[in-house]
Coordinates of C-alpha atoms in Angstrom, one line a residue:
Chain A
M26 CA -11.5 -18.7 -42.7
L27 CA -11.8 -14.9 -42.4
L28 CA -11.7 -15.3 -38.7
Y29 CA -8.6 -17.4 -38.9
L30 CA -6.8 -14.8 -41.0
L31 CA -7.9 -12.0 -38.6
D32 CA -6.4 -13.9 -35.7
L33 CA -3.1 -14.6 -37.5
I34 CA -2.6 -11.0 -38.5
G35 CA -3.7 -9.9 -35.0
V36 CA -1.1 -12.2 -33.5
A37 CA 1.6 -10.9 -35.8
V38 CA 1.0 -7.2 -35.1
F39 CA 0.7 -7.6 -31.4
A40 CA 4.0 -9.6 -31.5
V41 CA 5.6 -6.6 -33.2
S42 CA 4.2 -4.2 -30.5
G43 CA 5.7 -6.5 -27.9
V44 CA 9.1 -6.4 -29.5
L45 CA 8.9 -2.6 -29.7
V46 CA 8.2 -2.3 -25.9
A47 CA 10.9 -4.9 -25.2
A48 CA 13.5 -3.0 -27.2
H49 CA 12.4 0.2 -25.4
S50 CA 13.1 -1.6 -22.1
G51 CA 16.4 -3.1 -23.1
L52 CA 15.3 -6.7 -22.8
D53 CA 17.5 -9.5 -24.3
L54 CA 16.5 -11.5 -27.4
L55 CA 14.4 -14.2 -25.7
G56 CA 12.9 -11.7 -23.2
G57 CA 11.7 -9.8 -26.3
L58 CA 10.3 -13.0 -27.8
A59 CA 8.6 -13.8 -24.5
L60 CA 7.0 -10.4 -24.3
A61 CA 5.9 -10.7 -28.0
A62 CA 4.3 -14.0 -27.4
L63 CA 2.5 -12.9 -24.2
T64 CA 1.1 -9.9 -26.0
A65 CA 0.1 -11.9 -29.1
I66 CA -1.6 -14.8 -27.4
G67 CA -2.9 -13.0 -24.2
G68 CA -6.2 -11.8 -25.6
G69 CA -7.2 -14.9 -27.5
T70 CA -6.2 -17.2 -24.6
L71 CA -8.5 -15.3 -22.3
R72 CA -11.2 -15.5 -24.9
D73 CA -10.8 -19.3 -25.2
L74 CA -10.7 -19.8 -21.4
L75 CA -13.8 -17.7 -20.8
L76 CA -15.8 -19.4 -23.5
D77 CA -14.4 -22.8 -22.6
R78 CA -13.0 -23.4 -26.0
H79 CA -10.4 -26.2 -25.7
P80 CA -7.8 -26.8 -26.9
I81 CA -6.7 -23.1 -26.7
F82 CA -6.1 -21.7 -30.2
W83 CA -2.3 -21.8 -30.1
V84 CA -2.3 -25.3 -28.6
R85 CA -4.6 -26.6 -31.4
D86 CA -2.8 -24.9 -34.2
T87 CA 0.9 -24.2 -33.8
R88 CA 1.0 -22.0 -36.9
Y89 CA 0.2 -19.1 -34.5
L90 CA 3.4 -19.7 -32.6
L91 CA 5.4 -19.8 -35.9
V92 CA 3.8 -16.5 -36.9
I93 CA 4.8 -15.0 -33.6
V94 CA 8.4 -16.2 -33.9
L95 CA 8.6 -14.9 -37.4
A96 CA 7.1 -11.5 -36.7
A97 CA 9.3 -11.1 -33.7
A98 CA 12.4 -12.1 -35.6
L99 CA 11.7 -9.8 -38.5
S100 CA 11.0 -6.8 -36.2
M101 CA 14.2 -7.5 -34.2
L102 CA 16.1 -7.6 -37.5
Y103 CA 14.5 -4.4 -38.6
L104 CA 15.3 -2.7 -35.3
S105 CA 19.0 -3.6 -35.4
F106 CA 19.4 -1.6 -38.6
L107 CA 16.7 1.1 -38.7
P108 CA 15.1 3.4 -36.1
P109 CA 11.6 2.4 -35.1
P110 CA 9.0 4.0 -37.4
G111 CA 7.3 7.1 -36.0
H112 CA 4.0 5.9 -34.5
G113 CA 5.0 2.3 -35.1
F114 CA 4.1 1.1 -31.7
L115 CA 0.7 2.8 -31.5
I116 CA -0.2 1.6 -35.0
A117 CA 0.7 -2.1 -34.3
D118 CA -1.2 -1.9 -31.1
A119 CA -4.3 -0.3 -32.7
L120 CA -4.3 -3.0 -35.5
G121 CA -4.0 -5.8 -32.9
L122 CA -6.8 -4.2 -30.8
A123 CA -9.1 -3.9 -33.9
L124 CA -8.5 -7.4 -35.2
F125 CA -8.8 -9.2 -31.8
A126 CA -11.8 -7.1 -30.7
I127 CA -13.8 -8.1 -33.9
S128 CA -12.6 -11.8 -33.7
G129 CA -13.6 -12.0 -30.0
A130 CA -17.1 -10.6 -30.8
Q131 CA -17.5 -12.9 -33.8
I132 CA -16.8 -16.0 -31.7
A133 CA -19.1 -15.0 -28.9
E134 CA -21.8 -14.3 -31.6
A135 CA -21.2 -17.7 -33.2
Q136 CA -21.8 -19.3 -29.9
G137 CA -25.2 -17.7 -29.8
L138 CA -24.4 -15.3 -27.0
S139 CA -26.1 -11.9 -26.7
P140 CA -24.8 -8.7 -28.3
L141 CA -23.9 -7.3 -24.9
I142 CA -21.7 -10.3 -24.1
A143 CA -20.2 -10.1 -27.7
V144 CA -19.2 -6.5 -27.0
L145 CA -17.7 -7.3 -23.6
M146 CA -15.9 -10.5 -24.9
G147 CA -14.6 -8.6 -27.9
T148 CA -13.3 -5.7 -25.8
M149 CA -11.5 -8.1 -23.5
T150 CA -10.0 -10.1 -26.3
G151 CA -8.8 -7.0 -27.9
T152 CA -7.3 -5.4 -24.8
A153 CA -6.0 -8.3 -22.7
G154 CA -2.8 -8.9 -24.6
G155 CA -1.8 -5.3 -24.6
M156 CA -2.7 -5.0 -20.9
L157 CA -0.5 -8.0 -20.1
R158 CA 2.4 -6.5 -22.1
D159 CA 2.1 -3.1 -20.3
V160 CA 1.6 -4.5 -16.8
M161 CA 4.6 -6.9 -17.3
S162 CA 6.8 -4.1 -18.3
A163 CA 5.5 -1.9 -15.5
R164 CA 3.7 0.6 -17.8
V165 CA 0.2 1.9 -17.1
P166 CA -1.9 -0.1 -19.7
L167 CA -2.8 1.9 -22.8
I168 CA -6.4 1.2 -22.2
F169 CA -6.2 3.5 -19.1
Q170 CA -3.9 6.2 -20.3
Q171 CA -5.0 6.6 -23.8
D172 CA -8.2 8.2 -24.9
L173 CA -10.7 6.4 -27.0
Y174 CA -9.2 3.0 -26.4
A175 CA -12.0 0.9 -24.8
T176 CA -14.3 3.4 -26.5
A177 CA -12.8 2.5 -30.0
A178 CA -13.2 -1.2 -29.3
I179 CA -16.8 -0.9 -28.2
A180 CA -17.7 1.3 -31.1
G181 CA -16.1 -1.0 -33.7
I182 CA -17.8 -4.1 -32.3
V183 CA -21.2 -2.3 -32.2
A184 CA -20.7 -1.3 -35.8
Y185 CA -19.8 -4.8 -36.8
L186 CA -22.7 -6.4 -35.0
T187 CA -25.2 -3.8 -36.5
L188 CA -24.0 -4.3 -40.1
Q189 CA -24.1 -8.1 -39.6
K190 CA -27.6 -7.9 -38.2
L191 CA -28.7 -5.7 -41.2
G192 CA -27.7 -8.6 -43.4
L193 CA -24.5 -7.3 -45.0
P194 CA -21.9 -9.9 -46.0
R195 CA -19.6 -10.8 -43.1
G196 CA -16.5 -9.5 -44.9
I197 CA -17.9 -6.0 -45.2
A198 CA -19.2 -6.0 -41.6
V199 CA -15.8 -7.1 -40.3
S200 CA -13.9 -4.6 -42.4
A201 CA -16.2 -1.8 -41.2
G202 CA -15.7 -2.8 -37.6
V203 CA -11.9 -2.9 -37.9
A204 CA -11.9 0.4 -39.8
V205 CA -14.0 2.1 -37.1
I206 CA -11.5 1.0 -34.4
L207 CA -8.5 2.0 -36.3
L208 CA -10.0 5.4 -37.2
M209 CA -11.0 6.2 -33.7
R210 CA -7.6 5.3 -32.3
L211 CA -6.0 7.5 -35.0
L212 CA -8.3 10.4 -34.1
A213 CA -7.2 10.0 -30.5
V214 CA -3.5 9.7 -31.1
V215 CA -3.2 12.4 -33.8
W216 CA -5.8 14.9 -32.7
G217 CA -6.0 14.1 -29.1
A218 CA -9.8 13.5 -29.2
H219 CA -11.2 12.1 -26.0
L220 CA -14.3 11.4 -24.0
P221 CA -15.2 13.6 -20.9
R222 CA -12.7 12.8 -18.1
L223 CA -13.8 11.6 -14.7
H224 CA -12.5 13.8 -11.9
L225 CA -13.0 14.2 -8.2
I226 CA -14.6 17.3 -6.6
A227 CA -12.4 18.5 -3.8
T228 CA -14.0 18.2 -0.3
Chain B
M2 CA 5.2 -40.1 -9.2
L3 CA 8.3 -38.3 -10.2
L4 CA 6.1 -35.5 -11.7
Y5 CA 4.2 -35.3 -8.4
L6 CA 7.4 -34.9 -6.4
L7 CA 8.7 -32.2 -8.8
D8 CA 5.5 -30.3 -8.3
L9 CA 5.6 -30.6 -4.5
I10 CA 9.2 -29.4 -4.3
G11 CA 8.5 -26.6 -6.9
V12 CA 5.6 -25.5 -4.8
A13 CA 7.7 -25.4 -1.6
V14 CA 10.6 -23.4 -3.1
F15 CA 8.3 -20.9 -4.8
A16 CA 6.5 -20.4 -1.5
V17 CA 9.9 -19.6 0.1
S18 CA 10.6 -17.1 -2.6
G19 CA 7.2 -15.5 -2.0
V20 CA 8.0 -15.2 1.8
L21 CA 11.3 -13.6 1.0
V22 CA 9.7 -10.9 -1.2
A23 CA 7.0 -10.4 1.4
A24 CA 9.5 -9.9 4.2
H25 CA 11.4 -7.5 2.0
S26 CA 8.2 -5.5 1.5
G27 CA 7.2 -5.6 5.1
L28 CA 3.9 -7.5 4.6
D29 CA 2.2 -9.0 7.7
L30 CA 2.0 -12.7 8.4
L31 CA -1.0 -13.6 6.3
G32 CA -0.1 -11.2 3.5
G33 CA 3.2 -13.2 3.4
L34 CA 1.3 -16.4 3.3
A35 CA -1.0 -15.1 0.5
L36 CA 2.0 -14.0 -1.6
A37 CA 3.7 -17.4 -1.0
A38 CA 0.6 -19.3 -2.1
L39 CA 0.1 -17.1 -5.2
T40 CA 3.7 -17.7 -6.3
A41 CA 3.6 -21.4 -5.5
I42 CA 0.3 -22.2 -7.3
G43 CA 0.3 -19.5 -10.1
G44 CA 2.3 -21.5 -12.7
G45 CA 0.6 -24.9 -12.2
T46 CA -2.8 -23.2 -12.1
L47 CA -2.2 -21.5 -15.4
R48 CA -0.9 -24.9 -16.8
D49 CA -4.1 -26.7 -15.7
L50 CA -6.4 -24.0 -17.0
L51 CA -4.7 -23.9 -20.4
L52 CA -4.7 -27.7 -20.8
D53 CA -8.2 -28.0 -19.4
R54 CA -7.1 -30.3 -16.6
H55 CA -9.8 -30.2 -13.9
P56 CA -9.9 -30.2 -11.0
I57 CA -6.9 -27.9 -10.8
F58 CA -4.0 -29.6 -9.0
W59 CA -4.4 -27.9 -5.6
V60 CA -8.2 -28.5 -5.6
R61 CA -7.7 -32.2 -6.4
D62 CA -5.0 -32.7 -3.8
T63 CA -4.8 -30.5 -0.8
R64 CA -1.4 -31.8 0.1
Y65 CA 0.0 -28.9 -2.0
L66 CA -1.6 -26.3 0.2
L67 CA -0.2 -28.0 3.3
V68 CA 3.2 -27.9 1.8
I69 CA 2.8 -24.2 1.1
V70 CA 1.7 -23.4 4.6
L71 CA 4.5 -25.5 6.0
A72 CA 7.2 -24.0 3.8
A73 CA 6.0 -20.5 4.4
A74 CA 5.8 -21.0 8.2
L75 CA 9.3 -22.5 8.3
S76 CA 10.8 -19.7 6.3
M77 CA 9.0 -17.1 8.4
L78 CA 10.4 -18.8 11.5
Y79 CA 13.9 -18.8 10.0
L80 CA 13.7 -15.2 9.0
S81 CA 12.7 -14.1 12.5
F82 CA 16.0 -15.4 13.9
L83 CA 18.5 -15.4 11.1
P84 CA 19.4 -13.0 8.2
P85 CA 18.2 -14.2 4.7
P86 CA 20.9 -16.4 3.1
G87 CA 23.0 -14.6 0.5
H88 CA 21.4 -15.5 -2.9
G89 CA 18.5 -17.2 -1.1
F90 CA 15.8 -15.5 -3.1
L91 CA 17.4 -16.1 -6.5
I92 CA 18.2 -19.7 -5.7
A93 CA 14.6 -20.5 -4.5
D94 CA 13.3 -18.8 -7.6
A95 CA 15.7 -20.7 -9.9
L96 CA 14.7 -24.0 -8.4
G97 CA 11.0 -23.2 -8.8
L98 CA 11.5 -22.1 -12.4
A99 CA 13.4 -25.3 -13.2
L100 CA 11.0 -27.7 -11.6
F101 CA 7.8 -26.2 -12.9
A102 CA 9.2 -25.7 -16.4
I103 CA 10.1 -29.4 -16.7
S104 CA 6.8 -30.5 -15.1
G105 CA 4.8 -28.2 -17.4
A106 CA 6.6 -29.6 -20.4
Q107 CA 6.1 -33.2 -19.2
I108 CA 2.4 -32.8 -18.9
A109 CA 2.1 -31.2 -22.3
E110 CA 4.1 -34.1 -23.7
A111 CA 2.0 -36.6 -21.9
Q112 CA -1.1 -35.1 -23.6
G113 CA 0.5 -35.8 -27.0
L114 CA 1.1 -32.1 -27.8
S115 CA 4.0 -31.1 -30.1
P116 CA 7.4 -30.2 -28.8
L117 CA 6.9 -26.5 -29.6
I118 CA 3.8 -26.4 -27.4
A119 CA 5.7 -28.4 -24.7
V120 CA 8.4 -25.7 -24.7
L121 CA 5.9 -22.8 -24.5
M122 CA 3.7 -24.5 -21.9
G123 CA 6.8 -25.4 -19.7
T124 CA 8.1 -21.9 -20.0
M125 CA 4.7 -20.4 -18.9
T126 CA 4.3 -22.9 -16.1
G127 CA 7.8 -22.1 -14.8
T128 CA 7.5 -18.3 -15.0
A129 CA 3.9 -17.5 -14.2
G130 CA 4.1 -17.9 -10.5
G131 CA 7.2 -15.7 -10.2
M132 CA 5.6 -13.1 -12.6
L133 CA 2.5 -12.9 -10.4
R134 CA 4.6 -12.5 -7.3
D135 CA 6.6 -9.7 -8.9
V136 CA 3.7 -7.9 -10.5
M137 CA 1.7 -8.0 -7.2
S138 CA 4.5 -6.5 -5.2
A139 CA 5.1 -3.9 -7.9
R140 CA 8.5 -5.2 -9.1
V141 CA 9.5 -5.7 -12.7
P142 CA 9.2 -9.5 -13.2
L143 CA 12.6 -11.3 -13.0
I144 CA 11.9 -12.8 -16.5
F145 CA 12.2 -9.3 -17.9
Q146 CA 15.0 -7.8 -15.8
Q147 CA 17.3 -10.9 -15.4
D148 CA 19.4 -12.3 -18.1
L149 CA 19.0 -15.9 -19.2
Y150 CA 15.6 -16.4 -17.6
A151 CA 13.2 -17.3 -20.4
T152 CA 16.4 -18.5 -22.1
A153 CA 17.3 -20.9 -19.3
A154 CA 13.7 -22.4 -19.2
I155 CA 13.7 -22.9 -22.9
A156 CA 17.1 -24.5 -23.0
G157 CA 16.3 -26.8 -20.1
I158 CA 13.1 -28.0 -21.7
V159 CA 14.7 -28.6 -25.0
A160 CA 17.4 -30.6 -23.2
Y161 CA 14.8 -32.7 -21.4
L162 CA 12.7 -33.3 -24.6
T163 CA 15.8 -34.3 -26.6
L164 CA 17.1 -36.8 -24.0
Q165 CA 13.6 -38.2 -23.7
K166 CA 13.3 -38.6 -27.4
L167 CA 16.8 -40.3 -27.5
G168 CA 15.3 -43.0 -25.3
L169 CA 17.0 -42.2 -22.0
P170 CA 15.1 -43.0 -18.8
R171 CA 12.8 -40.2 -17.8
G172 CA 14.6 -39.7 -14.4
I173 CA 17.8 -38.8 -16.2
A174 CA 16.1 -36.6 -18.8
V175 CA 14.3 -34.7 -16.0
S176 CA 17.5 -34.3 -13.9
A177 CA 19.4 -33.0 -17.0
G178 CA 16.7 -30.5 -17.8
V179 CA 16.5 -29.2 -14.3
A180 CA 20.3 -29.0 -14.1
V181 CA 20.6 -27.0 -17.4
I182 CA 18.1 -24.4 -16.1
L183 CA 19.8 -24.1 -12.7
L184 CA 23.2 -23.9 -14.2
M185 CA 22.2 -21.2 -16.8
R186 CA 20.6 -19.1 -14.1
L187 CA 23.7 -19.5 -11.9
L188 CA 25.8 -18.4 -14.9
A189 CA 23.6 -15.3 -15.3
V190 CA 23.5 -14.3 -11.7
V191 CA 27.1 -15.0 -10.8
W192 CA 28.9 -14.1 -14.0
G193 CA 26.4 -11.8 -15.5
A194 CA 26.2 -13.8 -18.7
H195 CA 23.4 -12.6 -21.1
L196 CA 22.1 -12.7 -24.6
P197 CA 22.5 -9.7 -26.9
R198 CA 20.2 -6.9 -25.7
L199 CA 17.5 -5.3 -27.9
H200 CA 17.9 -1.6 -28.3
L201 CA 16.5 1.2 -30.4
I202 CA 18.4 3.2 -32.9
A203 CA 17.9 6.9 -32.3
T204 CA 16.1 8.7 -35.1
Chain C
M28 CA -31.1 -17.3 -4.3
L29 CA -29.1 -15.8 -1.4
L30 CA -25.9 -16.6 -3.3
Y31 CA -27.3 -14.8 -6.3
L32 CA -28.1 -11.7 -4.3
L33 CA -24.7 -11.7 -2.7
D34 CA -23.0 -11.8 -6.1
L35 CA -25.2 -9.0 -7.5
I36 CA -24.4 -6.7 -4.6
G37 CA -20.8 -7.7 -4.6
V38 CA -20.6 -6.8 -8.3
A39 CA -22.3 -3.4 -7.7
V40 CA -20.0 -2.3 -4.9
F41 CA -16.8 -3.4 -6.6
A42 CA -18.0 -1.5 -9.7
V43 CA -18.3 1.6 -7.5
S44 CA -14.8 1.0 -6.1
G45 CA -13.5 0.8 -9.7
V46 CA -15.1 4.1 -10.6
L47 CA -13.6 5.8 -7.6
V48 CA -10.1 4.6 -8.6
A49 CA -10.8 5.6 -12.2
A50 CA -11.9 9.1 -11.2
H51 CA -8.8 9.4 -9.0
S52 CA -6.6 8.5 -12.0
G53 CA -8.5 10.9 -14.3
L54 CA -9.7 8.2 -16.8
D55 CA -12.4 9.0 -19.3
L56 CA -16.0 7.7 -19.1
L57 CA -15.5 4.4 -20.8
G58 CA -12.1 3.8 -19.2
G59 CA -13.9 4.2 -15.9
L60 CA -16.6 1.7 -17.0
A61 CA -13.9 -0.7 -18.1
L62 CA -12.1 -0.5 -14.7
A63 CA -15.5 -0.9 -12.9
A64 CA -16.3 -4.0 -15.0
L65 CA -12.8 -5.5 -14.5
T66 CA -13.0 -5.1 -10.7
A67 CA -16.6 -6.3 -10.5
I68 CA -16.2 -9.5 -12.5
G69 CA -12.6 -10.4 -11.9
G70 CA -13.1 -12.4 -8.7
G71 CA -16.1 -14.3 -9.8
T72 CA -14.5 -15.1 -13.2
L73 CA -11.4 -16.5 -11.6
R74 CA -13.7 -18.6 -9.3
D75 CA -15.7 -20.0 -12.2
L76 CA -12.5 -20.7 -14.3
L77 CA -10.8 -22.5 -11.4
L78 CA -13.9 -24.6 -10.6
D79 CA -14.6 -25.2 -14.3
R80 CA -18.1 -23.7 -14.0
H81 CA -19.2 -22.8 -17.5
P82 CA -20.7 -20.6 -18.8
I83 CA -18.9 -18.0 -16.6
F84 CA -21.5 -16.2 -14.4
W85 CA -21.7 -13.0 -16.5
V86 CA -21.9 -14.9 -19.7
R87 CA -24.8 -17.0 -18.4
D88 CA -26.7 -14.2 -16.9
T89 CA -26.3 -10.7 -18.4
R90 CA -28.1 -9.1 -15.4
Y91 CA -24.6 -8.8 -13.9
L92 CA -23.4 -6.6 -16.7
L93 CA -26.5 -4.4 -16.4
V94 CA -25.9 -4.0 -12.7
I95 CA -22.3 -3.0 -13.4
V96 CA -23.3 -0.4 -16.0
L97 CA -26.0 1.0 -13.7
A98 CA -23.7 1.1 -10.6
A99 CA -21.0 2.7 -12.6
A100 CA -23.3 5.3 -14.2
L101 CA -24.8 6.2 -10.8
S102 CA -21.5 6.7 -9.1
M103 CA -20.2 8.7 -12.1
L104 CA -23.3 10.9 -11.8
Y105 CA -22.7 11.3 -8.0
L106 CA -19.1 12.2 -8.5
S107 CA -19.9 14.9 -11.0
F108 CA -21.9 16.8 -8.4
L109 CA -20.5 15.8 -5.0
P110 CA -17.1 15.0 -3.5
P111 CA -16.4 11.4 -2.9
P112 CA -17.6 10.3 0.6
G113 CA -14.8 10.0 3.3
H114 CA -13.9 6.3 3.4
G115 CA -16.1 5.6 0.3
F116 CA -13.5 3.6 -1.6
L117 CA -12.4 1.5 1.4
I118 CA -16.0 0.7 2.4
A119 CA -17.0 -0.3 -1.2
D120 CA -13.9 -2.4 -1.4
A121 CA -14.5 -4.0 2.0
L122 CA -18.1 -4.9 1.1
G123 CA -17.0 -6.4 -2.2
L124 CA -14.3 -8.4 -0.5
A125 CA -16.8 -9.7 2.1
L126 CA -19.5 -10.7 -0.3
F127 CA -17.3 -12.4 -2.9
A128 CA -15.2 -14.2 -0.2
I129 CA -18.3 -15.8 1.3
S130 CA -19.9 -16.5 -2.1
G131 CA -16.7 -18.1 -3.4
A132 CA -16.5 -20.3 -0.2
Q133 CA -20.1 -21.3 -0.6
I134 CA -19.7 -22.4 -4.1
A135 CA -16.6 -24.5 -3.3
E136 CA -18.5 -26.0 -0.4
A137 CA -21.5 -26.8 -2.6
Q138 CA -19.2 -28.7 -4.9
G139 CA -18.2 -30.9 -2.0
L140 CA -14.7 -29.5 -1.7
S141 CA -12.8 -29.5 1.6
P142 CA -12.9 -26.5 4.0
L143 CA -9.3 -25.7 3.2
I144 CA -10.1 -25.3 -0.5
A145 CA -13.2 -23.3 0.4
V146 CA -11.1 -20.9 2.4
L147 CA -8.6 -20.5 -0.4
M148 CA -11.2 -20.2 -3.1
G149 CA -13.2 -17.7 -1.1
T150 CA -10.1 -15.6 -0.5
M151 CA -9.2 -15.6 -4.1
T152 CA -12.7 -14.8 -5.3
G153 CA -12.8 -11.9 -2.8
T154 CA -9.5 -10.4 -3.6
A155 CA -8.9 -11.0 -7.3
G156 CA -11.1 -8.2 -8.6
G157 CA -9.5 -5.6 -6.4
M158 CA -6.1 -6.9 -7.2
L159 CA -6.8 -6.5 -10.9
R160 CA -8.1 -3.0 -10.3
D161 CA -5.0 -2.0 -8.4
V162 CA -2.5 -3.7 -10.7
M163 CA -4.1 -2.2 -13.8
S164 CA -4.0 1.4 -12.3
A165 CA -0.3 0.8 -11.1
R166 CA -1.2 0.8 -7.4
V167 CA 0.2 -1.8 -5.0
P168 CA -2.8 -4.1 -4.3
L169 CA -4.7 -3.3 -1.1
I170 CA -4.2 -7.0 -0.1
F171 CA -0.5 -6.3 0.3
Q172 CA -0.5 -2.7 1.6
Q173 CA -3.4 -2.9 4.0
D174 CA -3.4 -4.8 7.2
L175 CA -6.0 -7.4 8.0
Y176 CA -7.0 -7.9 4.4
A177 CA -6.3 -11.5 3.5
T178 CA -6.7 -12.0 7.3
A179 CA -10.2 -10.6 7.3
A180 CA -11.3 -12.7 4.4
I181 CA -9.9 -15.9 5.9
A182 CA -11.5 -15.2 9.4
G183 CA -14.9 -14.4 7.8
I184 CA -14.9 -17.6 5.7
V185 CA -13.8 -19.7 8.7
A186 CA -16.7 -18.1 10.8
Y187 CA -19.1 -18.9 8.0
L188 CA -18.0 -22.5 7.6
T189 CA -18.0 -23.1 11.3
L190 CA -21.5 -21.8 11.9
Q191 CA -22.8 -23.7 8.8
K192 CA -21.2 -26.9 10.2
L193 CA -22.9 -26.3 13.6
G194 CA -26.2 -26.4 11.8
L195 CA -27.2 -22.8 11.9
P196 CA -29.4 -21.6 9.0
R197 CA -27.4 -20.5 6.0
G198 CA -28.7 -16.9 6.1
I199 CA -27.2 -16.4 9.6
A200 CA -23.9 -18.1 8.8
V201 CA -23.6 -15.9 5.7
S202 CA -24.4 -12.7 7.6
A203 CA -22.0 -13.6 10.3
G204 CA -19.2 -14.3 7.8
V205 CA -19.8 -11.0 6.0
A206 CA -20.0 -9.1 9.3
V207 CA -16.6 -10.5 10.5
I208 CA -14.9 -9.4 7.3
L209 CA -16.4 -5.9 7.4
L210 CA -15.6 -5.5 11.1
M211 CA -12.0 -6.6 10.8
R212 CA -11.4 -4.3 7.8
L213 CA -13.0 -1.4 9.8
L214 CA -10.7 -2.2 12.7
A215 CA -7.7 -2.1 10.4
V216 CA -8.7 1.1 8.6
V217 CA -9.9 3.1 11.6
W218 CA -7.6 1.8 14.4
G219 CA -4.7 0.6 12.3
A220 CA -4.9 -2.9 13.8
H221 CA -2.5 -5.3 12.1
L222 CA -0.8 -8.7 12.4
P223 CA 2.9 -8.9 13.2
R224 CA 4.9 -7.7 10.3
L225 CA 7.6 -9.8 8.5
H226 CA 11.0 -8.2 8.4
L227 CA 14.5 -9.1 7.4
I228 CA 17.4 -9.3 9.9
A229 CA 20.3 -7.3 8.6
T230 CA 23.4 -9.4 7.7

C-alpha cells in the first residue's frame, strides 16, 4: 500500500520533470508526453525486468499511465500560463529519485535479496528514468554532472535499510530514507556540496 | 502470419535506415551492420522483454537475422554505386515505425491487455529501434526532433484498434493503421505540419 | 568454472575502464563507482535478460559487485598517485570486450542456440557495457568510432565456435577466441587497420 503510493507519486513527479525538459527543448505536446512517460516508467520498468516481475507494473495496473497523462497535462497547462518555478526541475527530479530509490530497495528486500543488492537495485530504479530522459534529450545525465546524486540515493537506501533492520515501523524507515535523499540533493544544489572529484595526473 | 510478415518487413526497412545513418557517419562495413541490427531488432526486443515473451523473436527464429544481413548488404551495395534516394532515410524510418507500432499493438491486444497498454506498447515498439540508432550515433532521436512522430504512431494504433473493434477484417484494420502513420509522417516531413510546441515563459 | 572466471575478470577490467572515463570527465567518487558498475554489469545483464536467465548474474552472486567495488577502488587509488598508463583505457576495454563476447557466446551455445545467435549474443554481451559507459558520458560509443570493434568480437567468437566444433578442449578454444579479439583490437589501435568505410555518393 505504502509502496504503491510511493510509486504513484514517483511516477507523477518524474513525469513533471520530463515535461520541464521537453518544454526546455521545444518539443511538441505528444513529444512532451512521450518524454514524461519515459522518465516516469523507466526506473520501475528496469527494476521489474531485472527482478523478473511480470507483468511490468504499468502493464498490470494502468492507473500509472493515467497518473502520467494527468501530471503531464497539468504541468503543460501550468507552463502555458506561468514561468517554471525556480528550482522546479531539480526538485521534481530529486523527489522522483528519492521515491523510486526507496521503492526499488524495498522490493529487492521483499524478495529476500541481500542489502548490497537492495542498494544497487534501489539506486538503479531511482536513476534510470532520469538517465533515459537526459540521454534522449542529449543532455549529460544528472547522475554524472550533479554532485551527491548516486551518493544521495545510496545514503538514503542505507538509512532506510538500517532503520528497518532496527525494527522501526516501515513508514518511519521509508520517510527517513526519502528525507535523507532529498536533503542531500538540496545540500548539493543549494550549497554545492560534493564528494572529492576524480581527476587525472598529467603524464 | 500477417504479423510475421509485418515484423519481417519492419526489420528490413529499419536495417536500411541504420545503414543510411552509418554511411552518413562514415562507419566501416561491420559497424554499419551492427547499427542496422540494433535499429532493426531494438523495438521488437523491448516489446518481447516487456511482455515476457521468451525466447525473444530473433532468438526463436533466425530468419530475422538473415533478413537484416540481406537488407544491410543490399543497401550497402546500392550506396556504393548510387547516391542515397531523396527522402530515403525518412521513408525507411517511417515504414519501420508504422509496421512495428501496429505489430506491437497487435501483440499486446492478443495478450488481452487494455487498449491504453496496446497504444503505449505499440508506440514503444515502433520507436525504440530508431531511438537506439539515433542515441548510439549521437543524434537527437527523431521522436524528439521531428513533428508528428509519437503522434503518428498513436493515431495509427488508435485507428487500427478502432477498426478492429468495429469488426473489420484484421488485414484492413492493419493496413489502415499503417497508412495513417505513413501519411502523418509524410504530412510532417513534406508540409512541416506539427502539434503546438511546448515553451517556457520567461521569468 | 572457466566461464565464471571469465565473467569475473571481464567485470573487473570493464570497471577499470569505467573509472578511467569517469576520471577523464571529472566525476566524483560515487559517480565514478556508478559508471564502473554500469560498464561492468551492462553486457552481462543484457545477456541474462535476453536469454531469460533469472536471477540476473549479479543478483544471484554478489561476488561480482564486490569485485567491481574492489577494482574501482584500486584504480581510483592508482589514479590519485600516478598518471593513467598509456593505452590503459583501450586495453581495459579490449579485455572486457573479449571476455564478455566469448562468455556471451558460450552461454548461448550452452542453451543449444544456433551459431548465428551465439555470435550476435556474444557481440551484444561484449559491447553493451562499453556502449552504456560511452552514451552515459556523452561520447560516441567506441563500437562506432573505432575500427575493428564489432569485427574483432565477431571474428573471435567465430574462432571460438569453430575450434570448439573441431573438438578442441574448451580452454584452448576460449583462449584462442579471446586472443583473436585482443589482437585485432591491438592491430586497429596501433596500426590503424580498418575495414572498408561506408560513404555516401554525392547527388
